[in-house]
Amino acid sequence: MTQMPVTEIQSCARAERQPIRHRLADRGVDWSLLLLGPAVAVIAGLFLYPFIYGLSISFQPQAGGGALANYKNFFADSYQVGSILKTLRLALPVAFLSVALAAPLAYRCRRDFRGRKVVTLVVMLPITFGGILIAQGMPRVFSPVGWLNLTLKAIGLPQADLIYNYQGTFIAALLTSLPLSFLMMMGFFGGIDRSLEHAAATLGAGRAARFWRIILPLAAPGILTAFMLALVESFAIFPSAILVGQPDNQTHVLTIPIYQAASQNSDYTMASAIAVVLTAIELLILGVVVFVRGRLFKGPATAGKG
Amino acid sequence: MSTTTIAPAPSSAPTADTTASARSRPTVTAVLTWMIGGLFAATLLAVLASVIVTSISASWGGGWLPDGYTFSWFRQAWDTPGLARSIEVTFEVAAADVAAALLIGVPAGYVLARKRFPGRNAIMLFTLLPVILPPLTYAVQLAALMYRLGIGGTLLSVILVNLVPILPLVMLITVPFVEQISPDVEHAARVFGADNLRLFSRVLVPLLSPGIVAAAVLSLVRVLGSFELTFFVSGAKTQTLVVTIFGALSDPGGPPPALTAAMTVFYMAIALLGLLISLRFANPAQTLARPAHRTL
Amino acid sequence: MAITTAGANQNQHTSAVEFERLSLRGVTRAYGKNPPALRDFDLELGRGDFVALLGPSGCGKSTALACLAGLQPLTRGSIWRDGERIDTRPAEKRGFGMVFQNYALFPHLSVQKNVEFGLAMRRVARRQRQERALAALRTVQLEEHLGKLPSQLSGGQQQRVAIARALAIEPEVVLMDEPLSNLDAALRVEMRTEIKRIYQERGLTVLYVTHDQEEALSLATRLVVLRKGRLEQTGTPQEVYANPVSAYVAGFMGYRNLFPARFLASGPGRGVSVTAFGRSLAGTLISGGGLAADAEVTVAIRPEDLVISADADAGAVTALAEVVEYHGRELSVQARTSDGGVLHVKTDQPVVAGSTLALTARADRVLVYQGGLDRDEFAIEAGTQ
């Protein structure tokens, strides 16, 4: 009888322990994670790194005075601190109104109808053209000698003061925000199974009851999501605050001091500090909305087959 | 029990042959809703019209319409050094960014949707941040990084910075679309002999195509309108169109409004073209909702 | 709850005026320029009836139900409740209970709130609402699941909640749109019995849509077969089963052997002889008349009516047994004739695959219909040839 070759003895022993590749795969780590690599590299390198770098230099003020000097100076300056309030005064109402106005429109458009493609096209125009184009076109419409005021004068109504102030930026923001809210919610409302509405009708629910008791509760999570997205956009308002707003006063939102610190004063540490403040405030508000959303029903809006 | 004596609906006494669908009168909410829609559409069209009319106006004091008309602004805009270059840059940046975002983001989104691995939640969170934070919170430092790397002001830097918000967007859009595809479909493909590459190209990509197109449209739109990020890194020769236009608008001593309007009309034409092309492929409304309700 | 005999019409939970008849008259429903889903459809529903609308998908049965419920507007025609016209009323004012194919339970409401929904719409007081909902849930034996959400229930349970929800409002008529088609086979049989029991116990009036002939036969007091939006045949299950008025209906009633043949000659009464599979067969003419020699006809024979005879006499068709399925009490045999035709036989005699069979049938169980057969119409439901 020949002896078992040495290699066979060794591999017998090795077979007892699972290869490390399998153990990793059990925990979800395998070659497919490589597909994630480039994306992680981009996000880490082009976002996280600059962001954290900015965070760190915000604690190294250019003019010295200790780590928190930038923040202290910012909060000590009532004009700058006021921009926090101005940001919220603009962002929250814009987001809220965007969703509130878009919701009934989206609800009516949830089913396919003949002009739907045209409506979609019109709605996508502001998104495609962007805020700068909207801001560019507004003066001729809203200025004291613009089309709107000419019309009002002709009818005999008082003049409207809707540009180069809070209202101007508000309108510009709403024009770009409404379409996105509309599209999102049209999808959400449309995604609610039709048979649910039919069932409610056969049980005696009229149009109002169907909306308030069935559609709205099921669409509520989606509406909140749309609100959050609108909020995200409205925190980022910048060009329209300058072009059709009052960047020194009424629409002195947080993005403007960041821009000023960076390009006019070349004080990158201060710019980063203000950026941190903006980030913190936005994340705080979003966090509150997420919390509220978590309390609501989040199940599928289908009729559910067991 | 429901009442049994209900007055007939307010319609003329119908014979057995006429249509008798119960059509209700428009409600107050319906009227209000259409008014809102109408107001929005009117404002939007007025704003767009104002740009177009300005671009063909010889001069426009006050009043409803310009004092005179001319097409010369377009010729002048076209000859303006930098405008043609801006258009070119916009095309190149848009194409490169959307392509890169799709190539990197779709596979990444796939992995995020399908696999559970340590650190997944952290990655999902970090993916969310660039999408929800205002560009100005990182634009400045990102620009500084580009300059430190020595590529500040180049086309490459513009492409790179604009990738930051749209790559996560593509990933986040891809995830629900992948989740909607039953894993059994992939298993079936493997059982029948598909290797990874063929699985992706022949099975997953076709099934994901609505999501991919939606992601492409949204990214394209975002890149075209992107201002802050490009502003901080672009040089004179690498500006996108919106940056050029913003510069013209905010410069008190800059070009006359009509000239800027003409530039914008070029931009509108390009954007409109892009929009019409992409609307042939996708319906953004359908794809922005949770695709989970669609059965497969 | 009154226990009543099948088909009786005492409904104890009555309102002021009970209805006697629901009529659909000339109901047509067309979508734009497309051919109508429902054409000139007449239906009478008497109190206490259990009417089944039977047909393949696309035949218009669900459309008829939706029109009656008020979920679809009529393109033409009218719907009457005794002397009153009701098709001008919206769905929420018609007072019918409805059970949907996909259950349509409100996912955000508990079982209790789902069942109470119709009562809440009728502004029933809270205590009464709860009692009636509980009673309805007891009828379907789900009273223990009051607080659960639909997503926490199995398919069969969800379906029962849907039934309870429709029953709770004590409707005049219960409309059911293929309520069992999403359940697995065993559950389907069980629920079928449940539905029949509830119908009998409560003395309901039911309009039931299905594509399954077994369900229709076992549940209904009257069958209505639809074809491409039109009424094809109506009658008691026995009538339709024994005397299908066309090859289409025969296909639905389990006449699995449907094949083309050529008219040969007339005999006494409705007797005819036809040629098929190279032989002449004696049959009974059901539809058509004045047939010329060699005219196209369709023959329908039940698998149970094909008899394996001991010897190959002149009238028998010989076929080779290809597939033999064991069904416990009987065998299901698929046999192929010499010219390639397929015949299905059910027999309790022992048959071995590969053996040759001589098949005959009584002339009155060989149904002959004038004209050819459009196989696409019901290939899936009636079984393939």
Tab-separated table of C-alpha atoms in Angstrom, chain C residues 243-379:
chain	number	residue	atom	x	y	z
C	243	ASN	CA	-77.030	21.860	-23.790
C	244	PRO	CA	-74.403	24.395	-24.755
C	245	VAL	CA	-75.839	26.536	-27.481
C	246	SER	CA	-72.609	26.921	-29.440
C	247	ALA	CA	-69.219	25.321	-29.758
C	248	TYR	CA	-67.784	28.290	-27.877
C	249	VAL	CA	-69.963	27.613	-24.852
C	250	ALA	CA	-69.328	23.898	-25.139
C	251	GLY	CA	-65.629	24.635	-24.928
C	252	PHE	CA	-66.285	26.406	-21.668
C	253	MET	CA	-68.403	23.689	-20.205
C	254	GLY	CA	-65.710	21.074	-20.337
C	255	TYR	CA	-66.400	19.652	-23.770
C	256	ARG	CA	-62.731	19.193	-24.217
C	257	ASN	CA	-63.002	17.399	-27.504
C	258	LEU	CA	-63.701	20.063	-30.052
C	259	PHE	CA	-62.826	19.271	-33.605
C	260	PRO	CA	-63.851	20.181	-37.128
C	261	ALA	CA	-65.869	17.750	-39.212
C	262	ARG	CA	-67.849	17.617	-42.438
C	263	PHE	CA	-71.580	17.226	-42.672
C	264	LEU	CA	-72.661	13.951	-44.212
C	265	ALA	CA	-76.414	13.461	-43.934
C	266	SER	CA	-79.424	14.220	-41.762
C	267	GLY	CA	-81.179	11.573	-39.734
C	268	PRO	CA	-84.412	11.442	-37.748
C	269	GLY	CA	-85.133	14.459	-35.570
C	270	ARG	CA	-81.970	16.417	-34.913
C	271	GLY	CA	-79.767	13.438	-35.648
C	272	VAL	CA	-77.003	13.924	-38.196
C	273	SER	CA	-73.983	12.067	-39.343
C	274	VAL	CA	-70.660	13.744	-39.947
C	275	THR	CA	-67.230	12.681	-41.081
C	276	ALA	CA	-64.232	13.081	-38.873
C	277	PHE	CA	-61.005	11.148	-38.434
C	278	GLY	CA	-61.839	9.220	-41.568
C	279	ARG	CA	-65.011	7.779	-40.090
C	280	SER	CA	-68.619	8.754	-39.978
C	281	LEU	CA	-69.988	9.697	-36.565
C	282	ALA	CA	-73.593	9.901	-35.432
C	283	GLY	CA	-74.376	13.097	-33.587
C	284	THR	CA	-77.047	15.625	-32.702
C	285	LEU	CA	-77.307	18.973	-34.456
C	286	ILE	CA	-77.549	21.779	-31.907
C	287	SER	CA	-77.218	24.898	-34.000
C	288	GLY	CA	-77.667	25.567	-37.661
C	289	GLY	CA	-79.806	23.847	-40.241
C	290	GLY	CA	-80.256	23.214	-43.919
C	291	LEU	CA	-76.725	22.014	-44.210
C	292	ALA	CA	-75.305	21.113	-47.562
C	293	ALA	CA	-73.228	18.000	-47.971
C	294	ASP	CA	-69.629	18.462	-46.901
C	295	ALA	CA	-70.454	21.680	-45.035
C	296	GLU	CA	-68.088	22.648	-42.246
C	297	VAL	CA	-69.267	21.755	-38.773
C	298	THR	CA	-67.743	21.591	-35.314
C	299	VAL	CA	-68.206	18.622	-33.042
C	300	ALA	CA	-68.095	18.728	-29.248
C	301	ILE	CA	-67.804	15.651	-27.038
C	302	ARG	CA	-67.090	15.403	-23.321
C	303	PRO	CA	-64.128	13.253	-22.320
C	304	GLU	CA	-66.518	11.392	-20.011
C	305	ASP	CA	-68.854	10.640	-22.896
C	306	LEU	CA	-66.200	8.874	-24.988
C	307	VAL	CA	-66.506	5.181	-24.286
C	308	ILE	CA	-63.755	2.642	-24.910
C	309	SER	CA	-65.490	-0.215	-26.627
C	310	ALA	CA	-64.297	-3.768	-26.516
C	311	ASP	CA	-64.105	-4.320	-30.219
C	312	ALA	CA	-63.458	-1.985	-33.103
C	313	ASP	CA	-66.845	-1.852	-34.732
C	314	ALA	CA	-67.629	0.221	-37.771
C	315	GLY	CA	-68.631	3.319	-35.904
C	316	ALA	CA	-65.650	3.510	-33.561
C	317	VAL	CA	-62.682	5.790	-33.944
C	318	THR	CA	-59.355	4.133	-33.308
C	319	ALA	CA	-56.725	6.098	-31.505
C	320	LEU	CA	-53.398	5.446	-29.892
C	321	ALA	CA	-53.211	6.228	-26.183
C	322	GLU	CA	-50.294	8.631	-25.804
C	323	VAL	CA	-50.529	10.041	-22.316
C	324	VAL	CA	-52.323	8.427	-19.414
C	325	GLU	CA	-52.878	10.472	-16.256
C	326	TYR	CA	-53.923	8.877	-13.028
C	327	HIS	CA	-56.605	10.748	-11.138
C	328	GLY	CA	-57.432	8.293	-8.417
C	329	ARG	CA	-60.917	7.233	-9.370
C	330	GLU	CA	-60.409	7.563	-13.081
C	331	LEU	CA	-57.847	7.920	-15.779
C	332	SER	CA	-57.442	10.841	-18.120
C	333	VAL	CA	-56.189	9.662	-21.475
C	334	GLN	CA	-54.893	11.670	-24.403
C	335	ALA	CA	-55.116	9.652	-27.581
C	336	ARG	CA	-54.087	10.367	-31.131
C	337	THR	CA	-56.034	9.235	-34.154
C	338	SER	CA	-54.452	7.923	-37.317
C	339	ASP	CA	-54.808	11.282	-39.041
C	340	GLY	CA	-53.192	13.182	-36.210
C	341	GLY	CA	-56.252	14.398	-34.337
C	342	VAL	CA	-56.223	14.425	-30.547
C	343	LEU	CA	-59.014	13.060	-28.368
C	344	HIS	CA	-59.362	13.277	-24.608
C	345	VAL	CA	-61.007	10.435	-22.775
C	346	LYS	CA	-61.960	9.980	-19.143
C	347	THR	CA	-62.453	6.393	-18.159
C	348	ASP	CA	-62.325	4.112	-15.173
C	349	GLN	CA	-61.143	1.212	-17.292
C	350	PRO	CA	-57.461	0.417	-17.142
C	351	VAL	CA	-55.535	1.851	-20.073
C	352	VAL	CA	-51.875	1.478	-20.851
C	353	ALA	CA	-49.950	4.103	-22.760
C	354	GLY	CA	-49.191	2.813	-26.213
C	355	SER	CA	-52.294	0.683	-26.515
C	356	THR	CA	-54.859	1.219	-29.238
C	357	LEU	CA	-58.327	2.261	-28.214
C	358	ALA	CA	-61.642	2.029	-29.998
C	359	LEU	CA	-63.752	5.009	-29.010
C	360	THR	CA	-67.477	5.542	-29.416
C	361	ALA	CA	-70.055	7.877	-27.987
C	362	ARG	CA	-73.827	8.023	-27.833
C	363	ALA	CA	-75.279	10.101	-30.600
C	364	ASP	CA	-77.059	12.458	-28.201
C	365	ARG	CA	-73.761	13.225	-26.487
C	366	VAL	CA	-72.030	14.093	-29.742
C	367	LEU	CA	-72.962	17.726	-30.244
C	368	VAL	CA	-72.709	19.136	-33.728
C	369	TYR	CA	-72.598	22.848	-34.472
C	370	GLN	CA	-72.749	24.503	-37.821
C	371	GLY	CA	-69.645	26.385	-38.848
C	372	GLY	CA	-65.975	26.344	-38.002
C	373	LEU	CA	-64.244	26.992	-34.709
C	374	ASP	CA	-62.182	30.005	-33.709
C	375	ARG	CA	-59.616	28.401	-31.483
C	376	ASP	CA	-58.065	31.614	-30.263
C	377	GLU	CA	-61.221	32.538	-28.489
C	378	PHE	CA	-60.749	30.301	-25.576
C	379	ALA	CA	-57.663	28.218	-26.080
